[in-house]
Tab-separated table of C-alpha atoms in Angstrom:
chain	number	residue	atom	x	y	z
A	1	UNK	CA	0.000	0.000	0.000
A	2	UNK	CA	1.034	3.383	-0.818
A	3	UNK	CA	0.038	7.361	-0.360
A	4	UNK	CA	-2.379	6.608	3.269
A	5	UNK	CA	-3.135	9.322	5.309
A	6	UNK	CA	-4.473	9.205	8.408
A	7	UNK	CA	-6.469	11.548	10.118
A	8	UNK	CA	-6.558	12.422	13.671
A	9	UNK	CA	-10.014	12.778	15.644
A	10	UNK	CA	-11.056	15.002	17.909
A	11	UNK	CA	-9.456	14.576	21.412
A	12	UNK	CA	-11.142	11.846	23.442
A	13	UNK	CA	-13.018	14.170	26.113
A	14	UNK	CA	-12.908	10.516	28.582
A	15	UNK	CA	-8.684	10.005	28.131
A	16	UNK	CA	-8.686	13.924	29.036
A	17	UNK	CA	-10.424	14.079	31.736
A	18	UNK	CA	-9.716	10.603	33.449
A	19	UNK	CA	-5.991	10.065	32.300
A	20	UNK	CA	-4.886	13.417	32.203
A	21	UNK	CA	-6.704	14.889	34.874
A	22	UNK	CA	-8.298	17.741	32.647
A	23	UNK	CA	-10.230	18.433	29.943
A	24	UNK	CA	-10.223	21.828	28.066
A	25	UNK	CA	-13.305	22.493	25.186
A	26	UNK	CA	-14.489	25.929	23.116
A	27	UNK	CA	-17.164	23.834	22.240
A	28	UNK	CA	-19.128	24.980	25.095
A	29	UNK	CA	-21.026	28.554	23.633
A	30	UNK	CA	-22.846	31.166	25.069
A	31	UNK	CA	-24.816	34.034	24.248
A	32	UNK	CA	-22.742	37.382	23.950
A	33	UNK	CA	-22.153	39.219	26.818
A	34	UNK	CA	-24.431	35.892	28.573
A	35	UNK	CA	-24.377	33.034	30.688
A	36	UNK	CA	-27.021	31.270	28.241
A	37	UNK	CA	-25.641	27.920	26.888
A	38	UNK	CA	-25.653	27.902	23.204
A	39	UNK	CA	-28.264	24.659	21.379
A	40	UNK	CA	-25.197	23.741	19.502
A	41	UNK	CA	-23.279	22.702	23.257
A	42	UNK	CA	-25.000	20.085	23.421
A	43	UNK	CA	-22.929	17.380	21.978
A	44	UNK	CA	-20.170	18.370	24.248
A	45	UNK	CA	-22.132	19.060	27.458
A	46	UNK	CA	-23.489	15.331	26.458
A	47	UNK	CA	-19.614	13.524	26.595
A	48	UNK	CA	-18.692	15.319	29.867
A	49	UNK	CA	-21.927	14.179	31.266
A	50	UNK	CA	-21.583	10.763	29.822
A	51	UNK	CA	-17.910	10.713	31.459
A	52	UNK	CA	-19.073	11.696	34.439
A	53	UNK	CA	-22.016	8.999	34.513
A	54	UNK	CA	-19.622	6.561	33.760
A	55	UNK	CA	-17.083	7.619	36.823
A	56	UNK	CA	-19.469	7.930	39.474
A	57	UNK	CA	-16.729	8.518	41.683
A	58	UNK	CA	-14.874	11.481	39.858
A	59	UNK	CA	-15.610	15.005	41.109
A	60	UNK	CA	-14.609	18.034	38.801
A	61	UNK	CA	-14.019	21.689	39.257
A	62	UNK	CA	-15.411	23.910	36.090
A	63	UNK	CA	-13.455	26.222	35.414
A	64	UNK	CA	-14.525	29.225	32.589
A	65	UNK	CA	-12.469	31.876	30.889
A	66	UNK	CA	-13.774	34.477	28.939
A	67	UNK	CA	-11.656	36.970	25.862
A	68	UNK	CA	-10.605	40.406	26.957
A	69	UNK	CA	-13.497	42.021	25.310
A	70	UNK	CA	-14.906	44.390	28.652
A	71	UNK	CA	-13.930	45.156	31.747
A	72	UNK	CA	-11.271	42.902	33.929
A	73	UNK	CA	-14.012	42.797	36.482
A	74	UNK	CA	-16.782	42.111	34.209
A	75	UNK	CA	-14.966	39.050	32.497
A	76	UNK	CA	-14.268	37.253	36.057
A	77	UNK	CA	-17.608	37.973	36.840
A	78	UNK	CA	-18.942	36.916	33.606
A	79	UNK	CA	-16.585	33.465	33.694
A	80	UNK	CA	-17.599	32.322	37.126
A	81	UNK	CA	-21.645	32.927	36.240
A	82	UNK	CA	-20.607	30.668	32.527
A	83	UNK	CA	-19.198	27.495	34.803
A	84	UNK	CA	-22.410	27.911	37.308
A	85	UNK	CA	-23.926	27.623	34.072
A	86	UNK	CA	-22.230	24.646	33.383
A	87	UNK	CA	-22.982	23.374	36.691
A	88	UNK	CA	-26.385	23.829	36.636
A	89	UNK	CA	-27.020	21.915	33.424
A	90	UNK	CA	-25.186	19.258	34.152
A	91	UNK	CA	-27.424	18.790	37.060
A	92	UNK	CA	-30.737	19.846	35.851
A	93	UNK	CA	-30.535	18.836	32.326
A	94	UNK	CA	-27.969	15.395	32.735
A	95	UNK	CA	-28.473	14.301	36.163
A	96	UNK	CA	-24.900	14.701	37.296
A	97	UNK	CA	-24.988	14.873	41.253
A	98	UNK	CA	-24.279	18.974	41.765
A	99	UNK	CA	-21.877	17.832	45.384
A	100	UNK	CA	-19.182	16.150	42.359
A	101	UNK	CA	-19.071	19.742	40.829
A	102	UNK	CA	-16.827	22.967	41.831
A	103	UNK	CA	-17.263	26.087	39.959
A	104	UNK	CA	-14.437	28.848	39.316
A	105	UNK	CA	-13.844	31.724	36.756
A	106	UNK	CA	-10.711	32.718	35.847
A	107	UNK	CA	-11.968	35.708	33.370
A	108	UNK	CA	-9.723	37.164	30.596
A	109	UNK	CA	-6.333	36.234	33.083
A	110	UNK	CA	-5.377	33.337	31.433
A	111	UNK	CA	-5.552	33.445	27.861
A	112	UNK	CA	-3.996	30.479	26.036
A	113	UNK	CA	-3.817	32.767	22.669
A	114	UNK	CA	-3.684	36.619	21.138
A	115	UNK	CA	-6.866	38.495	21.894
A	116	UNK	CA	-6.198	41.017	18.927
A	117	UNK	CA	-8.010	38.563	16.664
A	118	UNK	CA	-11.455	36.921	16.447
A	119	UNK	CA	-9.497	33.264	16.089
A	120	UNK	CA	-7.805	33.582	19.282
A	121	UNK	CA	-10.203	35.277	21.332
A	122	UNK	CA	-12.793	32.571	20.454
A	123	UNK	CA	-9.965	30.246	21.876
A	124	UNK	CA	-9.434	32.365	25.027
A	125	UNK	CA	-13.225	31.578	25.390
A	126	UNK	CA	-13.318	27.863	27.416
A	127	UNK	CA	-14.195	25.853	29.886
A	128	UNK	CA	-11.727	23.337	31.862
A	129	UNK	CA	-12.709	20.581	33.853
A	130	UNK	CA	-10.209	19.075	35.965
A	131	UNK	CA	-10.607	16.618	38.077
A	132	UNK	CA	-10.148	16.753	41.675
């Protein structure tokens, strides 16, 4: 056999968060300026649930991060209100026992890329879980 290529999935959101100990998606959206999960979340908000069905035992702390559009304050206040968001539908919406999750917001602090484009602010937008 000659000229394969292989292509490389999408991370495997159970390996991240059970192997390595955290899990990092954009994939999670919201509403501008909102704490309002996005319909199109759902696929993602459906694997961390399923993880977390699947490892009864595992607790996780949500973390979210927000671009440096606004106000310092406004971000951290904006990122902790996105992972309560998180929070809640996990709970309401995929049963996940609220006492397994933490909540944090880290606001625009710890960008992993450039905010000076739209690329790399939607990165800067995320949500970690790691596992505690």
């Amino acid at each position: 056999f000659g000229n394969i290529k292989l292509s490389v999935g999408s991370p495997d959101t159970r390996n991240k968060l059970i192997t390595e100990g955290k899990f990092v998606t954009s994939g999670i959206l919201f509403d501008v300026n909102s704490d309002k999960i996005r319909p199109e979340s759902y696929g993602v908000m459906k694997d961390i649930a399923n993880v977390l069905t699947e490892n009864s035992s595992v607790r996780v702390k949500i973390i979210g991060h927000t671009d440096s559009d606004g106000s310092d304050a406004d971000n951290l206040a904006l990122s902790k209100k996105r992972a309560e968001s998180v929070k809640a539908s996990l709970t309401k919406d995929f049963d996940v026992d609220s006492a397994r999750l933490e909540t944090d917001g880290k606001g625009e602090s710890q960008p992993v890329d450039k905010n000076a484009k739209a690329v790399g602010k939607a990165n800067n937008r995320r949500v970690e879980f790691i596992k505690l």
